Structure formats: C-alpha cells, structure tokens
Amino acid sequence: QVQLVESGGDLVEPGGSLRLSCAASGVNLAYFQIGWFRQAPGKGREGVSCIERADDNTHYADSVKGRFTISIDKASNTVVLQMTSLKPDDTGVYYCATGPCRTIGSSTNFFTNWGQGTQVTVDS
C-alpha cells in the first residue's frame, strides 16, 4: 500500500524559506513520478512541481521557477521541495501525489496516492 506523508509547513514571513518533505512508504520513489500541488483558500488545487523518477527530470510552474527546487533523497525515500523567496501568493495547503509529470500543469486527475497536506502560510 502506497502512503505519502507531507511535512515541513509553517508560518513564514515574505522572502523567507521553507523545506517541505514528502515521505513515501510502500513505493520506491526512484521508480515513480512525484508531484507537489498546492491549494489556496477558495481556489482549486494547482500543480507546483514534479520530478520524474531517478532521471531527476524536473518540472515547475512558471510562478515558482527560480524559487523552488524539487529533489529526491533516495536514502530516505523522500521528495523534498525547497522553497525560497516566498511570497504571500505561495500560501496554501501543499500536497504530494504520484502521477505523470507531463500533466502537472493541466490536471490533477491523473495523480493518485495523495497525502494529507501540510499548511504553508506566508505573512508578515
């Protein structure tokens, strides 16, 4: 059984940084594609970033390019989302899920095994 657990969310001031983790059990992340999504209050869930298996081919939404970095820690079977230069618009619940990275910008429908989410709040 695949289980993903997000952690690392917090309240941070604009310009600050956070490191989110997506810990996996029941699956070797080196053989899967993992996406990070976020959902702001009153809005739909949007794709933020995705990483393709051990190839480490990465995808980013335009709104986070240059500020967020996704990576896999193979030793701990964890996908990490390093977020810098945070803005209030980055506020939301962040989720990870398995699915095809090529769809990260268009739909959440092809992603499964969603975690419970972790709250990120960017506010002064």
mmCIF file of C-alpha atoms in Angstrom:
data_model
loop_
_atom_site.group_PDB
_atom_site.id
_atom_site.type_symbol
_atom_site.label_atom_id
_atom_site.label_comp_id
_atom_site.label_asym_id
_atom_site.label_seq_id
_atom_site.Cartn_x
_atom_site.Cartn_y
_atom_site.Cartn_z
ATOM 1 C CA GLN A 1 0.000 0.000 0.000
ATOM 2 C CA VAL A 2 1.400 3.365 -1.072
ATOM 3 C CA GLN A 3 1.357 6.109 1.531
ATOM 4 C CA LEU A 4 2.709 9.646 1.202
ATOM 5 C CA VAL A 5 3.112 11.931 4.210
ATOM 6 C CA GLU A 6 3.892 15.632 3.840
ATOM 7 C CA SER A 7 5.624 17.725 6.485
ATOM 8 C CA GLY A 8 7.519 20.969 6.898
ATOM 9 C CA GLY A 9 4.762 23.522 6.506
ATOM 10 C CA ASP A 10 4.875 26.585 8.731
ATOM 11 C CA LEU A 11 4.192 30.301 9.050
ATOM 12 C CA VAL A 12 6.970 32.307 7.414
ATOM 13 C CA GLU A 13 7.499 35.951 6.528
ATOM 14 C CA PRO A 14 7.656 37.088 2.899
ATOM 15 C CA GLY A 15 11.122 36.477 1.494
ATOM 16 C CA GLY A 16 11.664 33.522 3.795
ATOM 17 C CA SER A 17 12.334 29.864 3.026
ATOM 18 C CA LEU A 18 10.802 26.512 3.852
ATOM 19 C CA ARG A 19 11.689 22.904 3.149
ATOM 20 C CA LEU A 20 8.777 20.560 2.560
ATOM 21 C CA SER A 21 9.163 16.790 2.663
ATOM 22 C CA CYS A 22 7.051 14.029 1.146
ATOM 23 C CA ALA A 23 7.954 10.749 2.814
ATOM 24 C CA ALA A 24 6.885 7.605 0.975
ATOM 25 C CA SER A 25 6.172 4.098 2.157
ATOM 26 C CA GLY A 26 5.101 1.159 0.049
ATOM 27 C CA VAL A 27 6.838 2.556 -3.025
ATOM 28 C CA ASN A 28 10.391 3.222 -4.150
ATOM 29 C CA LEU A 29 10.372 6.826 -5.328
ATOM 30 C CA ALA A 30 13.293 6.136 -7.631
ATOM 31 C CA TYR A 31 10.792 4.422 -9.954
ATOM 32 C CA PHE A 32 7.889 6.875 -9.723
ATOM 33 C CA GLN A 33 6.979 10.380 -10.770
ATOM 34 C CA ILE A 34 6.014 12.593 -7.830
ATOM 35 C CA GLY A 35 4.223 15.909 -7.980
ATOM 36 C CA TRP A 36 3.738 18.733 -5.488
ATOM 37 C CA PHE A 37 0.475 20.647 -5.578
ATOM 38 C CA ARG A 38 -0.986 23.462 -3.537
ATOM 39 C CA GLN A 39 -4.445 24.719 -2.761
ATOM 40 C CA ALA A 40 -5.045 28.260 -1.616
ATOM 41 C CA PRO A 41 -8.189 29.165 0.334
ATOM 42 C CA GLY A 42 -11.171 29.296 -2.001
ATOM 43 C CA LYS A 43 -9.180 28.118 -5.016
ATOM 44 C CA GLY A 44 -8.607 24.881 -6.867
ATOM 45 C CA ARG A 45 -5.589 22.635 -6.495
ATOM 46 C CA GLU A 46 -2.715 23.632 -8.777
ATOM 47 C CA GLY A 47 0.453 21.840 -9.787
ATOM 48 C CA VAL A 48 3.657 23.356 -8.440
ATOM 49 C CA SER A 49 6.453 20.974 -9.337
ATOM 50 C CA CYS A 50 7.154 17.399 -10.384
ATOM 51 C CA ILE A 51 10.132 15.058 -10.592
ATOM 52 C CA GLU A 52 10.481 12.057 -12.858
ATOM 53 C CA ARG A 53 11.970 9.054 -11.152
ATOM 54 C CA ALA A 54 15.693 8.577 -10.864
ATOM 55 C CA ASP A 55 16.254 10.625 -14.039
ATOM 56 C CA ASP A 56 15.617 13.647 -11.872
ATOM 57 C CA ASN A 57 13.957 15.416 -14.777
ATOM 58 C CA THR A 58 12.049 18.263 -13.130
ATOM 59 C CA HIS A 59 9.045 20.451 -13.915
ATOM 60 C CA TYR A 60 7.977 23.744 -12.367
ATOM 61 C CA ALA A 61 5.015 26.056 -12.606
ATOM 62 C CA ASP A 62 6.010 29.442 -14.024
ATOM 63 C CA SER A 63 5.034 31.094 -10.746
ATOM 64 C CA VAL A 64 7.719 29.207 -8.799
ATOM 65 C CA LYS A 65 10.544 28.827 -11.334
ATOM 66 C CA GLY A 66 13.824 30.050 -9.923
ATOM 67 C CA ARG A 67 12.479 29.989 -6.362
ATOM 68 C CA PHE A 68 11.510 26.352 -5.722
ATOM 69 C CA THR A 69 13.669 23.260 -6.166
ATOM 70 C CA ILE A 70 12.399 19.675 -6.156
ATOM 71 C CA SER A 71 14.656 16.722 -5.462
ATOM 72 C CA ILE A 72 14.644 13.116 -4.302
ATOM 73 C CA ASP A 73 16.519 11.950 -1.232
ATOM 74 C CA LYS A 74 16.940 8.325 -2.237
ATOM 75 C CA ALA A 75 18.417 7.283 1.094
ATOM 76 C CA SER A 76 15.252 8.279 2.945
ATOM 77 C CA ASN A 77 12.802 7.736 0.065
ATOM 78 C CA THR A 78 11.625 11.340 0.393
ATOM 79 C CA VAL A 79 10.793 14.027 -2.146
ATOM 80 C CA VAL A 80 11.908 17.454 -0.982
ATOM 81 C CA LEU A 81 10.537 20.805 -2.125
ATOM 82 C CA GLN A 82 12.923 23.583 -1.168
ATOM 83 C CA MET A 83 11.104 26.921 -1.316
ATOM 84 C CA THR A 84 12.886 30.276 -1.209
ATOM 85 C CA SER A 85 11.879 33.918 -1.678
ATOM 86 C CA LEU A 86 8.395 33.033 -0.505
ATOM 87 C CA LYS A 87 5.501 35.331 -1.324
ATOM 88 C CA PRO A 88 2.018 35.673 0.195
ATOM 89 C CA ASP A 89 0.645 34.084 -3.001
ATOM 90 C CA ASP A 90 2.509 30.889 -2.060
ATOM 91 C CA THR A 91 0.149 30.422 0.881
ATOM 92 C CA GLY A 92 -1.876 27.233 0.821
ATOM 93 C CA VAL A 93 -2.008 23.575 1.719
ATOM 94 C CA TYR A 94 0.738 21.672 -0.086
ATOM 95 C CA TYR A 95 0.173 18.078 -1.171
ATOM 96 C CA CYS A 96 2.274 15.428 -2.869
ATOM 97 C CA ALA A 97 0.985 12.631 -5.081
ATOM 98 C CA THR A 98 2.154 10.089 -7.642
ATOM 99 C CA GLY A 99 1.359 10.601 -11.309
ATOM 100 C CA PRO A 100 2.602 11.643 -14.759
ATOM 101 C CA CYS A 101 4.665 14.816 -14.653
ATOM 102 C CA ARG A 102 3.597 15.769 -18.173
ATOM 103 C CA THR A 103 0.112 16.545 -16.786
ATOM 104 C CA ILE A 104 1.247 18.578 -13.764
ATOM 105 C CA GLY A 105 0.254 21.869 -15.372
ATOM 106 C CA SER A 106 -3.108 20.823 -16.734
ATOM 107 C CA SER A 107 -4.908 18.438 -14.406
ATOM 108 C CA THR A 108 -4.850 16.729 -11.032
ATOM 109 C CA ASN A 109 -6.992 13.871 -12.332
ATOM 110 C CA PHE A 110 -4.096 11.603 -13.232
ATOM 111 C CA PHE A 111 -2.435 11.798 -9.811
ATOM 112 C CA THR A 112 -3.158 9.360 -7.005
ATOM 113 C CA ASN A 113 -1.980 8.400 -3.522
ATOM 114 C CA TRP A 114 -2.490 11.920 -2.188
ATOM 115 C CA GLY A 115 -1.037 12.788 1.185
ATOM 116 C CA GLN A 116 -2.936 14.708 3.860
ATOM 117 C CA GLY A 117 -1.195 18.005 3.083
ATOM 118 C CA THR A 118 0.896 20.485 5.045
ATOM 119 C CA GLN A 119 -0.025 24.136 5.609
ATOM 120 C CA VAL A 120 2.245 26.899 4.340
ATOM 121 C CA THR A 121 1.401 30.454 5.344
ATOM 122 C CA VAL A 122 3.422 33.405 4.083
ATOM 123 C CA ASP A 123 2.518 36.509 6.042
ATOM 124 C CA SER A 124 4.202 39.334 7.853
#
